[in-house]
PDB file of C-alpha atoms in Angstrom:
ATOM      1  CA  MET T   1      95.910  24.252 111.324  1.00  0.00           C
ATOM      2  CA  LYS T   2      98.750  23.575 113.756  1.00  0.00           C
ATOM      3  CA  LEU T   3     101.923  25.549 113.188  1.00  0.00           C
ATOM      4  CA  THR T   4     104.900  23.245 112.582  1.00  0.00           C
ATOM      5  CA  ILE T   5     108.662  23.743 112.462  1.00  0.00           C
ATOM      6  CA  GLY T   6     108.631  23.174 108.704  1.00  0.00           C
ATOM      7  CA  LYS T   7     105.897  25.765 108.153  1.00  0.00           C
ATOM      8  CA  VAL T   8     107.754  28.395 110.192  1.00  0.00           C
ATOM      9  CA  ASN T   9     111.018  27.737 108.339  1.00  0.00           C
ATOM     10  CA  LEU T  10     109.182  27.959 104.994  1.00  0.00           C
ATOM     11  CA  PHE T  11     107.575  31.209 106.177  1.00  0.00           C
ATOM     12  CA  ALA T  12     111.055  32.537 106.989  1.00  0.00           C
ATOM     13  CA  LEU T  13     112.369  31.551 103.554  1.00  0.00           C
ATOM     14  CA  ILE T  14     109.523  33.361 101.801  1.00  0.00           C
ATOM     15  CA  ASN T  15     108.935  36.343 104.118  1.00  0.00           C
ATOM     16  CA  ILE T  16     112.264  36.882 105.919  1.00  0.00           C
ATOM     17  CA  PRO T  17     114.857  35.898 103.301  1.00  0.00           C
ATOM     18  CA  SER T  18     117.702  37.710 105.068  1.00  0.00           C
ATOM     19  CA  ALA T  19     117.175  35.541 108.147  1.00  0.00           C
ATOM     20  CA  TRP T  20     117.015  32.413 105.980  1.00  0.00           C
ATOM     21  CA  LEU T  21     120.232  33.306 104.126  1.00  0.00           C
ATOM     22  CA  CYS T  22     122.001  33.940 107.422  1.00  0.00           C
ATOM     23  CA  GLY T  23     121.069  30.443 108.601  1.00  0.00           C
ATOM     24  CA  VAL T  24     118.311  31.213 111.116  1.00  0.00           C
ATOM     25  CA  ARG T  25     116.215  28.044 111.609  1.00  0.00           C
ATOM     26  CA  VAL T  26     113.519  26.933 114.042  1.00  0.00           C
ATOM     27  CA  LYS T  27     114.563  23.680 115.714  1.00  0.00           C
ATOM     28  CA  ASP T  28     111.830  23.139 118.326  1.00  0.00           C
ATOM     29  CA  LEU T  29     108.343  24.616 118.671  1.00  0.00           C
ATOM     30  CA  THR T  30     105.546  24.075 121.174  1.00  0.00           C
ATOM     31  CA  ASP T  31     102.780  26.331 122.494  1.00  0.00           C
ATOM     32  CA  THR T  32     105.025  27.514 125.325  1.00  0.00           C
ATOM     33  CA  LYS T  33     108.613  27.162 124.067  1.00  0.00           C
ATOM     34  CA  CYS T  34     110.552  27.811 120.872  1.00  0.00           C
ATOM     35  CA  LYS T  35     114.198  27.146 120.028  1.00  0.00           C
ATOM     36  CA  VAL T  36     115.852  28.860 117.059  1.00  0.00           C
ATOM     37  CA  SER T  37     119.402  28.093 116.002  1.00  0.00           C
ATOM     38  CA  VAL T  38     121.953  29.953 113.887  1.00  0.00           C
ATOM     39  CA  LYS T  39     125.602  29.175 113.216  1.00  0.00           C
ATOM     40  CA  HIS T  40     128.320  31.815 112.973  1.00  0.00           C
ATOM     41  CA  ARG T  41     129.453  31.856 109.332  1.00  0.00           C
ATOM     42  CA  TRP T  42     131.021  34.258 106.885  1.00  0.00           C
ATOM     43  CA  ILE T  43     127.647  35.621 105.719  1.00  0.00           C
ATOM     44  CA  ASN T  44     126.501  36.596 109.221  1.00  0.00           C
ATOM     45  CA  GLN T  45     129.753  37.808 110.784  1.00  0.00           C
ATOM     46  CA  ASN T  46     130.795  41.239 111.942  1.00  0.00           C
ATOM     47  CA  PRO T  47     134.308  42.738 111.579  1.00  0.00           C
ATOM     48  CA  PHE T  48     135.254  41.272 114.982  1.00  0.00           C
ATOM     49  CA  ASN T  49     134.892  37.647 113.821  1.00  0.00           C
ATOM     50  CA  SER T  50     131.682  36.951 115.709  1.00  0.00           C
ATOM     51  CA  MET T  51     128.007  36.903 114.784  1.00  0.00           C
ATOM     52  CA  TYR T  52     126.528  40.261 113.823  1.00  0.00           C
ATOM     53  CA  PHE T  53     124.069  41.526 116.434  1.00  0.00           C
ATOM     54  CA  ALA T  54     121.276  41.903 113.867  1.00  0.00           C
ATOM     55  CA  VAL T  55     121.469  38.192 113.016  1.00  0.00           C
ATOM     56  CA  GLN T  56     121.157  37.388 116.704  1.00  0.00           C
ATOM     57  CA  ALA T  57     118.162  39.725 116.870  1.00  0.00           C
ATOM     58  CA  MET T  58     116.479  37.965 113.927  1.00  0.00           C
ATOM     59  CA  ALA T  59     116.905  34.574 115.581  1.00  0.00           C
ATOM     60  CA  ALA T  60     115.763  35.840 118.968  1.00  0.00           C
ATOM     61  CA  GLU T  61     112.707  37.596 117.521  1.00  0.00           C
ATOM     62  CA  LEU T  62     111.708  34.465 115.600  1.00  0.00           C
ATOM     63  CA  SER T  63     111.903  32.423 118.804  1.00  0.00           C
ATOM     64  CA  THR T  64     109.216  34.675 120.280  1.00  0.00           C
ATOM     65  CA  GLY T  65     107.240  35.547 117.161  1.00  0.00           C
ATOM     66  CA  ALA T  66     106.751  31.968 115.971  1.00  0.00           C
ATOM     67  CA  MET T  67     104.764  31.228 119.114  1.00  0.00           C
ATOM     68  CA  VAL T  68     102.724  34.419 118.722  1.00  0.00           C
ATOM     69  CA  ILE T  69     101.863  33.412 115.140  1.00  0.00           C
ATOM     70  CA  GLY T  70     100.903  29.922 116.308  1.00  0.00           C
ATOM     71  CA  HIS T  71      98.622  31.185 119.060  1.00  0.00           C
ATOM     72  CA  ILE T  72      96.962  33.675 116.714  1.00  0.00           C
ATOM     73  CA  ARG T  73      96.291  30.953 114.142  1.00  0.00           C
ATOM     74  CA  GLU T  74      94.698  28.756 116.818  1.00  0.00           C
ATOM     75  CA  CYS T  75      92.514  31.482 118.391  1.00  0.00           C
ATOM     76  CA  GLY T  76      90.096  31.641 115.445  1.00  0.00           C
ATOM     77  CA  HIS T  77      90.160  35.445 115.109  1.00  0.00           C
ATOM     78  CA  LYS T  78      92.032  37.812 112.853  1.00  0.00           C
ATOM     79  CA  VAL T  79      94.653  39.451 115.055  1.00  0.00           C
ATOM     80  CA  SER T  80      97.489  41.778 114.118  1.00  0.00           C
ATOM     81  CA  MET T  81     100.873  41.483 115.792  1.00  0.00           C
ATOM     82  CA  LEU T  82     103.816  43.848 115.946  1.00  0.00           C
ATOM     83  CA  VAL T  83     107.000  44.343 117.938  1.00  0.00           C
ATOM     84  CA  ALA T  84     106.479  47.613 119.792  1.00  0.00           C
ATOM     85  CA  SER T  85     109.846  47.727 121.537  1.00  0.00           C
ATOM     86  CA  ASN T  86     112.910  45.633 122.220  1.00  0.00           C
ATOM     87  CA  ASN T  87     116.170  45.643 124.116  1.00  0.00           C
ATOM     88  CA  ALA T  88     119.194  43.392 124.285  1.00  0.00           C
ATOM     89  CA  SER T  89     122.339  42.717 126.246  1.00  0.00           C
ATOM     90  CA  PHE T  90     125.455  40.999 124.948  1.00  0.00           C
ATOM     91  CA  THR T  91     127.750  39.180 127.357  1.00  0.00           C
ATOM     92  CA  LYS T  92     130.090  37.104 125.193  1.00  0.00           C
ATOM     93  CA  LYS T  93     131.237  36.875 121.568  1.00  0.00           C
ATOM     94  CA  ALA T  94     128.756  34.823 119.565  1.00  0.00           C
ATOM     95  CA  THR T  95     130.772  32.194 117.697  1.00  0.00           C
ATOM     96  CA  GLY T  96     129.853  28.670 116.676  1.00  0.00           C
ATOM     97  CA  ARG T  97     126.219  27.574 116.913  1.00  0.00           C
ATOM     98  CA  ILE T  98     123.989  29.864 118.970  1.00  0.00           C
ATOM     99  CA  ASN T  99     120.603  28.652 120.203  1.00  0.00           C
ATOM    100  CA  PHE T 100     117.923  31.151 121.163  1.00  0.00           C
ATOM    101  CA  VAL T 101     115.250  29.791 123.487  1.00  0.00           C
ATOM    102  CA  CYS T 102     112.063  31.499 124.575  1.00  0.00           C
ATOM    103  CA  ASP T 103     109.766  29.782 127.056  1.00  0.00           C
ATOM    104  CA  ASP T 104     107.281  32.629 127.516  1.00  0.00           C
ATOM    105  CA  GLY T 105     104.529  31.211 125.297  1.00  0.00           C
ATOM    106  CA  HIS T 106     102.167  31.117 128.264  1.00  0.00           C
ATOM    107  CA  LEU T 107     101.970  34.937 128.151  1.00  0.00           C
ATOM    108  CA  ILE T 108     100.358  35.020 124.713  1.00  0.00           C
ATOM    109  CA  THR T 109      97.016  33.395 125.535  1.00  0.00           C
ATOM    110  CA  LYS T 110      96.029  35.975 128.155  1.00  0.00           C
ATOM    111  CA  ALA T 111      96.809  38.899 125.822  1.00  0.00           C
ATOM    112  CA  LEU T 112      94.846  37.322 122.959  1.00  0.00           C
ATOM    113  CA  GLU T 113      91.847  36.606 125.174  1.00  0.00           C
ATOM    114  CA  LYS T 114      91.835  40.196 126.413  1.00  0.00           C
ATOM    115  CA  THR T 115      92.142  41.805 122.970  1.00  0.00           C
ATOM    116  CA  ILE T 116      89.356  39.577 121.620  1.00  0.00           C
ATOM    117  CA  ALA T 117      87.109  40.425 124.577  1.00  0.00           C
ATOM    118  CA  THR T 118      87.764  44.178 124.619  1.00  0.00           C
ATOM    119  CA  GLY T 119      88.875  45.010 121.069  1.00  0.00           C
ATOM    120  CA  GLU T 120      91.771  46.966 122.580  1.00  0.00           C
ATOM    121  CA  GLY T 121      95.425  46.316 121.812  1.00  0.00           C
ATOM    122  CA  GLN T 122      97.405  44.377 124.386  1.00  0.00           C
ATOM    123  CA  THR T 123     101.138  44.287 125.022  1.00  0.00           C
ATOM    124  CA  PHE T 124     103.382  41.741 126.685  1.00  0.00           C
ATOM    125  CA  TRP T 125     107.132  41.129 126.972  1.00  0.00           C
ATOM    126  CA  MET T 126     108.869  37.928 125.896  1.00  0.00           C
ATOM    127  CA  LYS T 127     112.504  37.029 126.586  1.00  0.00           C
ATOM    128  CA  SER T 128     114.849  35.001 124.379  1.00  0.00           C
ATOM    129  CA  VAL T 129     118.192  33.790 125.689  1.00  0.00           C
ATOM    130  CA  GLY T 130     121.029  32.974 123.293  1.00  0.00           C
ATOM    131  CA  THR T 131     123.588  30.389 124.387  1.00  0.00           C
ATOM    132  CA  ASN T 132     126.627  28.836 122.731  1.00  0.00           C
ATOM    133  CA  LYS T 133     127.460  25.105 122.481  1.00  0.00           C
ATOM    134  CA  ASP T 134     128.814  25.159 126.043  1.00  0.00           C
ATOM    135  CA  GLY T 135     125.571  26.606 127.409  1.00  0.00           C
ATOM    136  CA  VAL T 136     127.164  29.989 128.086  1.00  0.00           C
ATOM    137  CA  VAL T 137     124.799  32.939 127.610  1.00  0.00           C
ATOM    138  CA  VAL T 138     125.998  35.202 124.793  1.00  0.00           C
ATOM    139  CA  SER T 139     122.981  37.504 124.539  1.00  0.00           C
ATOM    140  CA  VAL T 140     119.541  38.147 125.984  1.00  0.00           C
ATOM    141  CA  PHE T 141     116.776  39.821 123.995  1.00  0.00           C
ATOM    142  CA  ASN T 142     113.444  41.162 125.226  1.00  0.00           C
ATOM    143  CA  PHE T 143     110.607  41.916 122.826  1.00  0.00           C
ATOM    144  CA  GLU T 144     107.450  43.840 123.644  1.00  0.00           C
ATOM    145  CA  TRP T 145     104.748  42.369 121.422  1.00  0.00           C
ATOM    146  CA  THR T 146     101.474  44.103 120.760  1.00  0.00           C
ATOM    147  CA  VAL T 147      98.402  42.219 119.570  1.00  0.00           C
ATOM    148  CA  ARG T 148      95.053  43.631 118.527  1.00  0.00           C
ATOM    149  CA  VAL T 149      91.981  41.997 117.103  1.00  0.00           C
ATOM    150  CA  LYS T 150      91.232  43.222 113.589  1.00  0.00           C
ATOM    151  CA  LYS T 151      87.823  44.794 112.991  1.00  0.00           C
TER     152      LYS T 151
END
């Protein structure tokens, strides 16, 4: 079954309700690229009248994780996934609509093939860049994903 935008947003509503309530939504999803959008609102603000960093992290993680979920579903094996590590940098106040884009989906296939072949866990880094309506980068997140075939 192909993973769709609607299915990922429904998954978020059911399994990540805090992200859903804060307005985190998938807007575009392919095998290699995912765009997640969130708008600065009262519910997701910090005391400095910008978007709370954790809301940005939820949106950025979903832009990477949605592709990992999609690739796992298509590989035909039971595979576990987990964020092993992450880091972020913030360069501008996040106000208005922020779009997080990850185009590192090509990295997932190799890791899945290797874990299926060897049974050993594999790790890989994916980057998500958050930009405002003017295209200015407000934050950059890196997530180290680990995948391992289930026995």
